Every structure is written in C-alpha cells, then in structure tokens.
Short mmCIF file of C-alpha atoms and ligand atoms in Angstrom, two decimals:
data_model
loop_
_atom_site.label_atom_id
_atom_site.label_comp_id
_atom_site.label_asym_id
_atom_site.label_seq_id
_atom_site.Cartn_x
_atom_site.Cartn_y
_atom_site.Cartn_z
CA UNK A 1 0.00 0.00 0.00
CA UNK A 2 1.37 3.29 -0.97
CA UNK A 3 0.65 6.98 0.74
CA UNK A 4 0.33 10.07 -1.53
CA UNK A 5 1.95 12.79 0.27
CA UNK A 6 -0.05 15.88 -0.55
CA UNK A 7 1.74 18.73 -0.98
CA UNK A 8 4.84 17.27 -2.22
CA UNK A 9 7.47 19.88 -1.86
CA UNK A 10 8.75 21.60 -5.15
CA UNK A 11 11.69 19.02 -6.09
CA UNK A 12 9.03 18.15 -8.84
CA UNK A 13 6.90 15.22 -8.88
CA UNK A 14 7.73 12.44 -11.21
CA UNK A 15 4.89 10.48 -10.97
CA UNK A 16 1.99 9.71 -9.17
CA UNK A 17 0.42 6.27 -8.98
CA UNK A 18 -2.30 4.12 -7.78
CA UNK A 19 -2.43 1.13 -6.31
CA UNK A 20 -5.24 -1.90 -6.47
CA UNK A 21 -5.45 -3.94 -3.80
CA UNK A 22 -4.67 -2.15 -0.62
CA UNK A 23 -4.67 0.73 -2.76
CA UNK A 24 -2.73 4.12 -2.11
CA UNK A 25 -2.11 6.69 -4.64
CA UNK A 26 1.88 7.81 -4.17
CA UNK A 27 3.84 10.91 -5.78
CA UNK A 28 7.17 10.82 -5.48
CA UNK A 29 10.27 12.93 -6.32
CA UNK A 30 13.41 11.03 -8.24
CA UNK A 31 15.84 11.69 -5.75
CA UNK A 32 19.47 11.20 -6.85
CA UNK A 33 19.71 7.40 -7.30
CA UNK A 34 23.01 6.00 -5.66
CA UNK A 35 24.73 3.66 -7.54
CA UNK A 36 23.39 0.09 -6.57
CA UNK A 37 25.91 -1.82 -5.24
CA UNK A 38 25.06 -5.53 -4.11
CA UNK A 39 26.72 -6.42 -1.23
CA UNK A 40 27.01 -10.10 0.73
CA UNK A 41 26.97 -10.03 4.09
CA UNK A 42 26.14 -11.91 7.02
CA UNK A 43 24.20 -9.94 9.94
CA UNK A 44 24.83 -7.02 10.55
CA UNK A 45 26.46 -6.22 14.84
CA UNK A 46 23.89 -6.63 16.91
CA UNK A 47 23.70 -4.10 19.73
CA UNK A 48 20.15 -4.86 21.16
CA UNK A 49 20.31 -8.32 21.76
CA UNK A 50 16.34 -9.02 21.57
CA UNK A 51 13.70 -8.15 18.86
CA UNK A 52 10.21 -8.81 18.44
CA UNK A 53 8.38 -11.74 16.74
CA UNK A 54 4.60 -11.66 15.26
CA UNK A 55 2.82 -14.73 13.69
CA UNK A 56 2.00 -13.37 10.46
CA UNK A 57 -1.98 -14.61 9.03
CA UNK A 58 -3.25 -14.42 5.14
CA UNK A 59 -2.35 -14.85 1.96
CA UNK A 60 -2.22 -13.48 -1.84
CA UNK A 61 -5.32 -15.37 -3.05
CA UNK A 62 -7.97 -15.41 -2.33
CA UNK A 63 -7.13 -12.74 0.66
CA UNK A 64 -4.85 -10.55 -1.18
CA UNK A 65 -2.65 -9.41 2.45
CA UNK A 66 -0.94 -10.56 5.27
CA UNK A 67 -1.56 -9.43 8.92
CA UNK A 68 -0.10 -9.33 12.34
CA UNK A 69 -2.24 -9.35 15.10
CA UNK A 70 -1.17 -6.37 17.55
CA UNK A 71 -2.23 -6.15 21.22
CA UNK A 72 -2.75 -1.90 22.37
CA UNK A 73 -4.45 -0.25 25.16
CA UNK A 74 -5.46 -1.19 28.95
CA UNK A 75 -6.39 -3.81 28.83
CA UNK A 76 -5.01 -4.85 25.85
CA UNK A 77 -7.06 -5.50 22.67
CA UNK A 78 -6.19 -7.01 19.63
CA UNK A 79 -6.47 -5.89 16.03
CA UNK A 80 -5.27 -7.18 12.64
CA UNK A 81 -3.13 -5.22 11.23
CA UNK A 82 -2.24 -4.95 7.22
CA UNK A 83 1.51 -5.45 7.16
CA UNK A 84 2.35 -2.83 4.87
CA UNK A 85 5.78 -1.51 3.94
CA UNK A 86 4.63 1.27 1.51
CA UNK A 87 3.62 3.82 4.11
CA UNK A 88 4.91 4.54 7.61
CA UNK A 89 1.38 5.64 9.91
CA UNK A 90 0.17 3.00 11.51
CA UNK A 91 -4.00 3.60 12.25
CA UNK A 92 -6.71 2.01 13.58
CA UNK A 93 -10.34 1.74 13.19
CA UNK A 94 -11.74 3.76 15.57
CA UNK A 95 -14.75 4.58 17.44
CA UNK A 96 -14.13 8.03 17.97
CA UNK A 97 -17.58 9.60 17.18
CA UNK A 98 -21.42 8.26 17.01
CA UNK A 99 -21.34 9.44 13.39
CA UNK A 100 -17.74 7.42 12.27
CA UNK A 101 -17.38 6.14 8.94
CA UNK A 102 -15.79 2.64 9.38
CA UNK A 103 -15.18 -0.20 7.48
CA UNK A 104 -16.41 -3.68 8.53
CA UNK A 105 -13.76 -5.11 10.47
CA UNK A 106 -12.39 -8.58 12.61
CA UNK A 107 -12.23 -6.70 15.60
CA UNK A 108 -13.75 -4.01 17.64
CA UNK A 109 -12.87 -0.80 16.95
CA UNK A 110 -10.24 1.49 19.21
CA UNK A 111 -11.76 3.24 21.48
CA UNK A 112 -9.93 6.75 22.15
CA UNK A 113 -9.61 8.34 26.17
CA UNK A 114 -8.40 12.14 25.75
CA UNK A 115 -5.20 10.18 24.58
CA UNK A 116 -4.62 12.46 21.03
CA UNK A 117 -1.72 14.40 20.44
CA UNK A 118 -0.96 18.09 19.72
CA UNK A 119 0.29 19.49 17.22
CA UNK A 120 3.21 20.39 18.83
CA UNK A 121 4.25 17.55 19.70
CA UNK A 122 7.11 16.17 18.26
CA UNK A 123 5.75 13.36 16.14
CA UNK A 124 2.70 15.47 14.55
CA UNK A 125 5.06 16.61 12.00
CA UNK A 126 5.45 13.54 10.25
CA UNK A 127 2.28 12.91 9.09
CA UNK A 128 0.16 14.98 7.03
CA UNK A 129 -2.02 17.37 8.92
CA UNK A 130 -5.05 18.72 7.64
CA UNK A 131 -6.27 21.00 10.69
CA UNK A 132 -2.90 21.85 12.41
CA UNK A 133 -2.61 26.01 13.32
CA UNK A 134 -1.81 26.35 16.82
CA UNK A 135 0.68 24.46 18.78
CA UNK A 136 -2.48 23.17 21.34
CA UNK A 137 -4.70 21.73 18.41
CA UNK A 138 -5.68 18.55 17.86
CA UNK A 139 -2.75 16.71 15.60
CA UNK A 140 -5.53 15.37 12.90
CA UNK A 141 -4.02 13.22 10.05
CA UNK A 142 -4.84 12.23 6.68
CA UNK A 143 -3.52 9.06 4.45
CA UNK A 144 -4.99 9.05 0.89
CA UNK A 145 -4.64 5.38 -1.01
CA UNK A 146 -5.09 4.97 -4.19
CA UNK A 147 -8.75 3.92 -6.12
CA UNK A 148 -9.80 6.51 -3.73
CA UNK A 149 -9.09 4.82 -0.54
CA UNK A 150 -8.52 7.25 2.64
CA UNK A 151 -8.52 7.01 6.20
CA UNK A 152 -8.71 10.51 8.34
CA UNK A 153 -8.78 10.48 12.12
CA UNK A 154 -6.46 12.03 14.77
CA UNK A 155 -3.46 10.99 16.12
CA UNK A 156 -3.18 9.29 19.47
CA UNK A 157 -1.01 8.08 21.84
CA UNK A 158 -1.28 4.28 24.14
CA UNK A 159 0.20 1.55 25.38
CA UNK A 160 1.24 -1.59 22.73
CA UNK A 161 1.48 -4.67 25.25
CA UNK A 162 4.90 -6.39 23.60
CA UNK A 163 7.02 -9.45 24.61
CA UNK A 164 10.77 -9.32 23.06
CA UNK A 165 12.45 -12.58 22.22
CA UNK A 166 14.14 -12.24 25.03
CA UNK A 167 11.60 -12.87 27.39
CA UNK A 168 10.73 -9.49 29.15
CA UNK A 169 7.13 -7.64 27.84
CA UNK A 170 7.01 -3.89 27.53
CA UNK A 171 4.04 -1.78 27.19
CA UNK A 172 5.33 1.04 25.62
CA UNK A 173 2.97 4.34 24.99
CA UNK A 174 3.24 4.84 20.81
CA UNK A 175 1.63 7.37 18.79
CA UNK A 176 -0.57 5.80 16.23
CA UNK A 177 -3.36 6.84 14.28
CA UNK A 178 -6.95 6.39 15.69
CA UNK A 179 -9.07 6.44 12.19
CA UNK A 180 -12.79 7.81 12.03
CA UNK A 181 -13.19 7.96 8.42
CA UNK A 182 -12.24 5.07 6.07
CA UNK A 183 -13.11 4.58 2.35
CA UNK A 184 -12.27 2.33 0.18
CA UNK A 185 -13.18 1.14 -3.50
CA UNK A 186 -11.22 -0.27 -6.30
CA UNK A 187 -11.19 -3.33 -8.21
CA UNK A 188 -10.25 -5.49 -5.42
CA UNK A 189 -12.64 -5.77 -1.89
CA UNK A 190 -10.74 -3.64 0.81
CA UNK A 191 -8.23 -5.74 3.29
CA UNK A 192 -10.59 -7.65 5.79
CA UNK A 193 -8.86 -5.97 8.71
CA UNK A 194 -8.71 -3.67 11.24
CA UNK A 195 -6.15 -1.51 10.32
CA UNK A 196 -2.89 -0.84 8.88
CA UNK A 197 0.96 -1.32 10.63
CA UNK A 198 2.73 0.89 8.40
CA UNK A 199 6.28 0.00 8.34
CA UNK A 200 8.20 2.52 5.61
CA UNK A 201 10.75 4.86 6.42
CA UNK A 202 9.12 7.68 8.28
CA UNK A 203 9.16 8.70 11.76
CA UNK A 204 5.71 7.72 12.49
CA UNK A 205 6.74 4.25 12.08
CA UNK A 206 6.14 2.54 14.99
CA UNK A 207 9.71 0.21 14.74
CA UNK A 208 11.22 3.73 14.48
CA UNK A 209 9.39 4.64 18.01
CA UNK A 210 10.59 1.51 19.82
CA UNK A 211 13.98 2.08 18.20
CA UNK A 212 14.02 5.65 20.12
CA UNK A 213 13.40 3.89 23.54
CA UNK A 214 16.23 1.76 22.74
CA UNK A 215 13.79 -1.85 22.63
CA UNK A 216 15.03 -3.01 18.75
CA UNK A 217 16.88 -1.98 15.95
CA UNK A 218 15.02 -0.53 13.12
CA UNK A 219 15.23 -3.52 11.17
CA UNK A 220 12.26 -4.79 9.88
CA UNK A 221 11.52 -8.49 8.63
CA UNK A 222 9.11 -10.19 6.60
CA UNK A 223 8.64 -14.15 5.82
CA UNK A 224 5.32 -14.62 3.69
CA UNK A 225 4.50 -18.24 2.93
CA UNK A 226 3.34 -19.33 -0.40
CA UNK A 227 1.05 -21.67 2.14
CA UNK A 228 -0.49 -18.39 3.50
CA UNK A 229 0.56 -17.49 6.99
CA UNK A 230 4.61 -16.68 8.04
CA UNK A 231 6.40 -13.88 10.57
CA UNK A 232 7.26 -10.40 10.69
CA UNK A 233 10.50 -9.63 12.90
CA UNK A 234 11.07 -6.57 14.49
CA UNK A 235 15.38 -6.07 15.50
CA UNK A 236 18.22 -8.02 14.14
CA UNK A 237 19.44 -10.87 16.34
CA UNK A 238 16.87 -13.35 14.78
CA UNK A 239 18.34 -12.83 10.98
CA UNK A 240 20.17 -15.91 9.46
CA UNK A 241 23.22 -15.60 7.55
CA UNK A 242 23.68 -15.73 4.00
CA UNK A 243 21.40 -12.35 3.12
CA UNK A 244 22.03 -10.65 -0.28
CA UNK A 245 21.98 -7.25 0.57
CA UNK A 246 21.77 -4.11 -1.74
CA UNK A 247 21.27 -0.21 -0.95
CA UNK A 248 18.55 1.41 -0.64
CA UNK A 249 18.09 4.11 -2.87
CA UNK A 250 16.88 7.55 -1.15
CA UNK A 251 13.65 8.70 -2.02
CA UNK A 252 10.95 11.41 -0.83
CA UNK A 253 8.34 9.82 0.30
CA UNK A 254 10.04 7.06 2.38
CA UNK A 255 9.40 4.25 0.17
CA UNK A 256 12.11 1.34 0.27
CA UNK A 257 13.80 1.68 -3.54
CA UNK A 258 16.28 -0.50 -4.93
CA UNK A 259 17.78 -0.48 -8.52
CA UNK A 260 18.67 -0.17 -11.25
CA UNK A 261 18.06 -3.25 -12.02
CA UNK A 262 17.39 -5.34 -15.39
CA UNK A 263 14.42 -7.70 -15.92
CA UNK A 264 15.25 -11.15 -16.74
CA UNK A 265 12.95 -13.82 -17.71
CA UNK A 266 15.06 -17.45 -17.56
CA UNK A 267 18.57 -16.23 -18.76
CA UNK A 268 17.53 -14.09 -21.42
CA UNK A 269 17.39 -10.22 -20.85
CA UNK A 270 13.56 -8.92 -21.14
CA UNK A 271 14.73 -5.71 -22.61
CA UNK A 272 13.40 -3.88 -19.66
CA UNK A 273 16.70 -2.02 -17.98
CA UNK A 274 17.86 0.32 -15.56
CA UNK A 275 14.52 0.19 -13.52
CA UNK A 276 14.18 1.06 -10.15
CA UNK A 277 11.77 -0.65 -8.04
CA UNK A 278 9.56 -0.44 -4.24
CA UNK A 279 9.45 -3.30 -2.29
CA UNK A 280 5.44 -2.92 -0.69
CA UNK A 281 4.10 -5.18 1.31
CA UNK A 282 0.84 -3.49 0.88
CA UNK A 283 0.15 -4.32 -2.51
CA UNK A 284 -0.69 -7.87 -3.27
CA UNK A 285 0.77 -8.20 -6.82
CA UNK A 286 3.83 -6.95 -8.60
CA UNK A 287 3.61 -3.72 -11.23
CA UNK A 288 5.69 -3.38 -13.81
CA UNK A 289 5.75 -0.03 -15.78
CA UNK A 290 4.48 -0.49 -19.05
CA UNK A 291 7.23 -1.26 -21.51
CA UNK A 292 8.52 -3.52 -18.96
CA UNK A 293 5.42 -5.29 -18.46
CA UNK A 294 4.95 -5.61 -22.22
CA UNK A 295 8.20 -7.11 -22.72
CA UNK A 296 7.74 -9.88 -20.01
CA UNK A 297 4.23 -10.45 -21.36
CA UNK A 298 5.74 -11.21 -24.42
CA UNK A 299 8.36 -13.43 -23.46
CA UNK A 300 6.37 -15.26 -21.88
CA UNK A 301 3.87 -15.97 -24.12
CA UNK A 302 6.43 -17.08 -26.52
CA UNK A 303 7.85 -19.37 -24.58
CA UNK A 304 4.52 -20.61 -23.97
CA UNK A 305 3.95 -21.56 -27.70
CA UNK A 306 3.58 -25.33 -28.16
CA UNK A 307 2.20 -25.72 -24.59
CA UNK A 308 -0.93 -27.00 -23.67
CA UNK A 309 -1.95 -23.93 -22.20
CA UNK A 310 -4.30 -21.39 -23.89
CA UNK A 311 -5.79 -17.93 -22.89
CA UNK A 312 -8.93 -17.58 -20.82
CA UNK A 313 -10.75 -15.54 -19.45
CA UNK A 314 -10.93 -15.98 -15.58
CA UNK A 315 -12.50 -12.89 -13.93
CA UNK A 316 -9.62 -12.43 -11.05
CA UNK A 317 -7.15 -11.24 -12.97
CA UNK A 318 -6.21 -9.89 -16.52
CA UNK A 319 -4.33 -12.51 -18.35
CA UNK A 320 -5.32 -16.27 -17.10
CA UNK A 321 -4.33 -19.41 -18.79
CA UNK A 322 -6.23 -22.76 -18.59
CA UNK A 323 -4.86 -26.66 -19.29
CA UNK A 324 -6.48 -29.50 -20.32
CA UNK A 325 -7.87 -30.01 -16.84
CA UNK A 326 -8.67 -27.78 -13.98
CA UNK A 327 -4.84 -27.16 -12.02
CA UNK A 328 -5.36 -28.14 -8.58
CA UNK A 329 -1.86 -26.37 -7.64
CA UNK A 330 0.69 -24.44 -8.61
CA UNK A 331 3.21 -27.18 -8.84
CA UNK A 332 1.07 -28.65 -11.57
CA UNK A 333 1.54 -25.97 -14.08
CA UNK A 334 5.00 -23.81 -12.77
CA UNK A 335 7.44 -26.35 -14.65
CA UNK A 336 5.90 -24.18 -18.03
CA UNK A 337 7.73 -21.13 -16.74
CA UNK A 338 10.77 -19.15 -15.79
CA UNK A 339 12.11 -17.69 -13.75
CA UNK A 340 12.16 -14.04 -13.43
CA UNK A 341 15.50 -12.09 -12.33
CA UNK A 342 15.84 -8.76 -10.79
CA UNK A 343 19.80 -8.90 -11.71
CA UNK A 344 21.54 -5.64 -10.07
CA UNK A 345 23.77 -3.64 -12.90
CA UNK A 346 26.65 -3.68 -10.55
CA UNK A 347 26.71 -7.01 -9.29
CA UNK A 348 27.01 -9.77 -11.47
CA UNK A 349 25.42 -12.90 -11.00
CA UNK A 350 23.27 -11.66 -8.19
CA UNK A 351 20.01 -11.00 -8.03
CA UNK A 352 16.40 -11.24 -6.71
CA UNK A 353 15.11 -13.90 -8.43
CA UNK A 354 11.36 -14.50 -8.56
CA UNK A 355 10.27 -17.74 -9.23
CA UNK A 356 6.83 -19.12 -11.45
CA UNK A 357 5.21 -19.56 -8.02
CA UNK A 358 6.05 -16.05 -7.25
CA UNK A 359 4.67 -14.63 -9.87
CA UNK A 360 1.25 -16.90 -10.79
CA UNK A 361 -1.53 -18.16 -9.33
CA UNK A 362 -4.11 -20.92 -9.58
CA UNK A 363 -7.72 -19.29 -9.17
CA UNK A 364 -10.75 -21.39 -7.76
CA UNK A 365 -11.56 -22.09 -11.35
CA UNK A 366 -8.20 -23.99 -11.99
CA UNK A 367 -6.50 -21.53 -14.56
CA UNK A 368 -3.15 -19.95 -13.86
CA UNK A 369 -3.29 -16.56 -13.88
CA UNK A 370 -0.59 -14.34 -14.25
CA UNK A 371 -0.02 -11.49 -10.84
CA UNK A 372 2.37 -9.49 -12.78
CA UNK A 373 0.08 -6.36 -13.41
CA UNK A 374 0.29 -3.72 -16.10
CA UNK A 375 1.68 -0.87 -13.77
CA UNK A 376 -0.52 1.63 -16.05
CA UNK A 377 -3.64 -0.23 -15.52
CA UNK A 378 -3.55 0.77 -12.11
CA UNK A 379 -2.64 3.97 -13.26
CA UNK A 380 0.86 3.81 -11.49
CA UNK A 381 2.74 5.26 -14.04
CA UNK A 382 6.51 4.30 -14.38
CA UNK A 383 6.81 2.91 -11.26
CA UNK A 384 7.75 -0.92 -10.24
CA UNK A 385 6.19 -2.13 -7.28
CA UNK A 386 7.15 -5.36 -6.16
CA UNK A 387 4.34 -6.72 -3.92
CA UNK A 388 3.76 -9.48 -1.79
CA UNK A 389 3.10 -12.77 -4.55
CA UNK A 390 6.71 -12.46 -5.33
CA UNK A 391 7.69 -11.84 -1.53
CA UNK A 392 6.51 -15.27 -1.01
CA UNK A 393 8.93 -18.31 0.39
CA UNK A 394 11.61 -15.30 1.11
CA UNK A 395 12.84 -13.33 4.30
CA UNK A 396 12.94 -9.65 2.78
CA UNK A 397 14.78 -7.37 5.72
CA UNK A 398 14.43 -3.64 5.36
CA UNK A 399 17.51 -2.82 7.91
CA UNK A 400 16.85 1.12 8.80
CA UNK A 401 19.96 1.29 10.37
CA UNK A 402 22.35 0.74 7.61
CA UNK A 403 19.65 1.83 5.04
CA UNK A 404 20.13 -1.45 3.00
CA UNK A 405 17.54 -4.48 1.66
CA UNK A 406 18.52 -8.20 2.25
CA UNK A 407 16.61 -11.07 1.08
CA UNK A 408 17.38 -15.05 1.20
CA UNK A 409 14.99 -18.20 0.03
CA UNK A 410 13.69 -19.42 3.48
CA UNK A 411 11.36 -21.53 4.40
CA UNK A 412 8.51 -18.92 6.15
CA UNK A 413 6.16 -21.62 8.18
CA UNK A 414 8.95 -22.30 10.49
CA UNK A 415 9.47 -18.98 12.77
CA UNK A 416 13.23 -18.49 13.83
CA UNK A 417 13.85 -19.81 17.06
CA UNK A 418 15.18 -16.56 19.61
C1 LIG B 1 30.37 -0.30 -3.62
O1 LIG B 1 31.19 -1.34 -3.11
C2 LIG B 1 32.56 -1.11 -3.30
C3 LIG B 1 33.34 -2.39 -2.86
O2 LIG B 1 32.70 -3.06 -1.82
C4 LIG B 1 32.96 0.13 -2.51
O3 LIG B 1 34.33 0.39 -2.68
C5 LIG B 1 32.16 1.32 -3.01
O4 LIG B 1 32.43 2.46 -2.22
C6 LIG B 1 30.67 1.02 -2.94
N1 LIG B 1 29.92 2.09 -3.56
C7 LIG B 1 28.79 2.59 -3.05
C8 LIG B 1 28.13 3.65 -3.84
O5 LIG B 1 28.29 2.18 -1.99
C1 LIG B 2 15.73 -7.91 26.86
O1 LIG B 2 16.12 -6.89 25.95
C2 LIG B 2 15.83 -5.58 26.42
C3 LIG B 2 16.13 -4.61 25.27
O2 LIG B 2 17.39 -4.83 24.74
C4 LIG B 2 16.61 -5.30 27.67
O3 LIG B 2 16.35 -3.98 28.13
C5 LIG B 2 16.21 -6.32 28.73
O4 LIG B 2 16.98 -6.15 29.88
C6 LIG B 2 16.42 -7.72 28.19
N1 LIG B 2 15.86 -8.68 29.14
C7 LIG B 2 16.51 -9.77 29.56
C8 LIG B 2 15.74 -10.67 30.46
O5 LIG B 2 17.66 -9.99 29.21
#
C-alpha cells in the first residue's frame, strides 16, 4: 500500500500512482539514485540483543494481504493489522464519534480516552495534517490510497502490550493513528482488517518509536509463505546468515527503492533495464511499468507456444491461462515457466530472483493466472512495485539502520527460534 503525500514539496513530482489492492495513490520525487551496489553479508552487529516476533496470518489469493495481530491499550485488545511496507502511519479503526465512517472489520474498533496528540508535539510533524494552526490543536491526520481509498482520524497516543524474544514484555505508549473515516473502493474488496501497521521509512513508524526507547533496531523483517501465513521480525538478532543485501536508494516519500536493475525472464534479458523498483508489502501483486510489463508479457507468451496452455478468461485477474484439466496447484503448471531475475547492474550474478510460483496463481476455477500487473492499468505510471506474490517463500529485511535491503529463500512456516 502506498501513501500520496499531498503537498509534495517543489523538487518536482515524477509520478503519481495508484495502487489496487490495498490501494494508495503515491507521488514521489526522483531523488538522486546511488549507484546500486550488491553487497554479501552476514548480519549485521547486533547491539540490542532481543527483537520482536509476530505470527503473520493471510495470503495473496484469495485474501490478497498478510496481517499481524497487535495487542494496544489497557487492557489490551487485539487488532489485525495490514503489514504494509509502503507507508509509515500505523491507524486504527476507531470509534471516535457516534457518526464514524468505518469499514467492517475482525475486531472491535479502538476506542480513544483524551489520549490524542498536539500538534506540537514532536511526532505530529510527520504525518500529514489537515487542521494543524496552533501548537495546542488537535494533531488530525490524513492518508490518501489509491482507487480513492482514505482514512482521516487524529493521532493518538497508548500503550502496545509487547514481549521481546528475550523474554521481558514492555508496554510502551506509541503514537498511532486512531481512524474515524475510512473509504475504500477499487477493483479489489478492501483488506478484511482492522487496520494498517505501516512500516516505511518515516518517523511515524512505529519500529522507528521503539527504536528511540532503545527496545530493537530498526530492522524490519518479513517471511510470507506461499502456504499463506509466516512472521514479521522486528530487530536483528533473529536474521540468518547468508542475506544478499543491496542499498537502498533515497527517495521522498520514504518508500524502500532499490535499482537499477534489469528484468530477466530465464537467462535471457527482457529488454526492460535500468529500472528502479519499491518493495510494498501493501500491494498484493507486482507492477511493472508499461514497456517492462509488455516485454515480459511477451516473453512469456512465446515461450509458452507449443504448450498446452491457452488464454482464458478468468475474472480475477487480466491474463489467465487454462490446461487441459482444472490445475489443482501451482506445482502442476510452474514447470511451463521461468524464472524471473531482478539482476543488479553492478553485481554480477546476483540477483532477486522471482520464481513461477512467485509470480502466478491458480484461481478457484483452476487456470493460472498471471499477478504481474500492467503498472498503467492501475494507473501507477513508471513505477515498479514489487508486492507481496513475489515476496513469497523469502525473508525480505528492510535494515533502517544501515539503510540497505537483504533477502534469502527461506522456508517462512517455520518462525526463527530466539
Ligand atoms: C560499492 O562497493 C565497493 C566495494 O565493496 C565500494 O568500494 C564502493 O564504495 C561502494 N559504492 C557505493 C556507492 O556504496
Ligand atoms: C531484553 O532486551 C531488552 C532490550 O534490549 C533489555 O532492556 C532487557 O533487559 C532484556 N531482558 C533480559 C531478560 O535480558
């Protein structure tokens, strides 16, 4: 899921772009791009000793997200929580007024106790404020997502109830968004949820706020199963060695970049070079711009030819494929395709590779449909999200602290052991 930041300061926007599933509309400046320079490394020192570990719940089909369940308040409640890594305020549905415009949801909504923040208070500033003009107002916020999704509500500040690795719980008081006014529409049915844990760059983030009471590194973890379900890690000391590890690339609007890199379908160059691309949890499928999306289309149709596969219509997605019989799994159908490669320029023979079962899918009606979406569809523009159906089977790390991306195959039912 992707925020739009309004009122984008005047380093120009490049583009702005929507998103379908969990749906954000996002502008963001080019900011210089670093070179990309792939790195191996094995963890990085680990200062904190302890980190914090959430049973992740969902999946890209039929749910289309992944959740953690997060305890807050006295006593604590729980709510589901859309693990997104596209924007950094983390909200809740909230029952702040009779009149509230909420979404149907798992769990009870927050209820608010005089517990919102001022303007002046030092974490009102990194979210967008609609009502802010004197310091002793009411710090109000506003998210806009794309497909016209929004959520509006004021910030507030409570207790998260927490258990670190290492045994001892914590109930720190974090500043999170308490949401009054939620709309959603687009293509897709809105996340089934009761909020969103946003987990980009920004201050707001609430891995940023435990970092500044010294709890965990601002490293953030995620292990999606193609089975559904997985983990999302919070600190360092659980991450295994053997990462691949590349910079990220600095950006505006907090987004986690990486590039360039060129598109590779098996070992043959797609044509599609130099891109940069935004890890987001929040969006269920992968966007390619649209020459690069073309060009992968193509490929793979081509190398389809011959096959007993032909095009079909399927009503979940754009381009579907059925066999001579219904697939009843993935594994019956992936052995037609390739790989895809996200090979860094400056690194040779590494890369993020993304394999058939991270990009397809086998609908209810037994076609394989392709989750590789026309970036311009979604009216995204240039941009190249990578979302979570090619997460899937891999530990992505977004490590804050040294303001690099690791990633490594791994096997996401089993959660590391502290
Ligand atoms: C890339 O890595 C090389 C060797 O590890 C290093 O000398 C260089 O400074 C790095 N460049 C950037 C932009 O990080
Ligand atoms: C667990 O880690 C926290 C944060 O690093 C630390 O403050 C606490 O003392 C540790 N607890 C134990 C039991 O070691």
């Amino acid at each position: 899921m992707d925020e739009r930041k309004k009122g984008t300061p005047s380093m120009g926007v490049i583009f702005c772009a929507l998103f379908l599933t969990a749906t954000f509309q996002v502008c963001f400046s080019a900011a210089k791009q670093l070179q990309s320079n792939m790195t191996r490394e094995t963890q990085s020192p680990n200062s904190f000793g302890s980190s914090l570990l959430f049973p992740v719940q969902g999946d890209v089909y039929p749910n289309g997200f992944f959740y953690a369940t997060i305890y807050i308040g006295n006593p604590p409640k729980p709510y589901y929580l859309d693990i997104d890594t596209g924007s950094d305020l983390t909200w809740v549905q909230c029952a702040a007024a009779p009149n509230a415009k909420l979404l149907k949801s798992p769990n009870k909504p927050y209820k608010p106790n005089n517990n919102a923040l001022l303007c002046k208070d030092p974490l009102c500033p990194f979210v967008d404020q609609p009502t802010c003009k004197a310091p002793n107002d009411q710090c109000d916020y506003e998210v806009e997502y794309a497909d016209s999704g929004s959520s509006l509500g004021v910030l507030v500040r409570d207790s998260f109830a927490l258990k670190l690795t290492n045994g001892s719980a914590y109930k720190p008081s974090m500043a999170f968004g308490c949401g009054y006014d939620q709309e959603f529409s687009g293509p897709f049915p809105p996340p089934y949820v009761d909020g969103v844990l946003g987990l980009a760059k920004g201050k707001s983030n609430v891995v940023s706020q435990l970092r500044s009471f010294g709890l965990v590194r601002n490293v953030i973890g995620h292990c999606f199963s193609g089975q559904g379900k997985g983990y999302l890690s919070f600190g360092d000391d659980l991450l295994p060695s053997g990462l691949v590890w590349a910079p990220m690339l600095p950006n505006s609007l907090n987004h986690y970049v990486l590039g360039p890199v060129d598109l590779l379908f098996g070992q043959k160059a797609s044509g599609a070079k130099g891109l940069s691309v935004i890890f987001d949890s929040g969006s269920t499928y992968t966007y390619l711009n649209p020459q690069a999306y073309q060009a992968t289309l193509s490929l793979i149709k081509t190398a389809l030819l011959g096959k007993q596969l032909s095009a079909v219509k399927d009503g979940n997605l754009p381009v579907c494929w059925k066999g001579a019989k219904p697939f009843q799994s993935i594994d019956a159908v992936k052995n037609y395709f390739s790989p895809l490669v996200l090979s860094f320029k400056n690194a040779k023979n590494v890369g993020f590779v993304i394999p058939p079962e991270a990009y397809l899918l086998v609908t209810s009606k037994g076609n394989v449909c392709l989750g590789i979406l026309n970036g311009a569809d979604a009216k995204l523009g240039n941009s190249n999200i990578i979302g979570d159906i090619s997460f899937q089977d891999k530990l992505v790390v977004y490590d804050n602290e040294r303001q690099m991306i690791g990633w490594t195959p791994s096997n996401c039912n089993k959660l590391p052991k502290p």
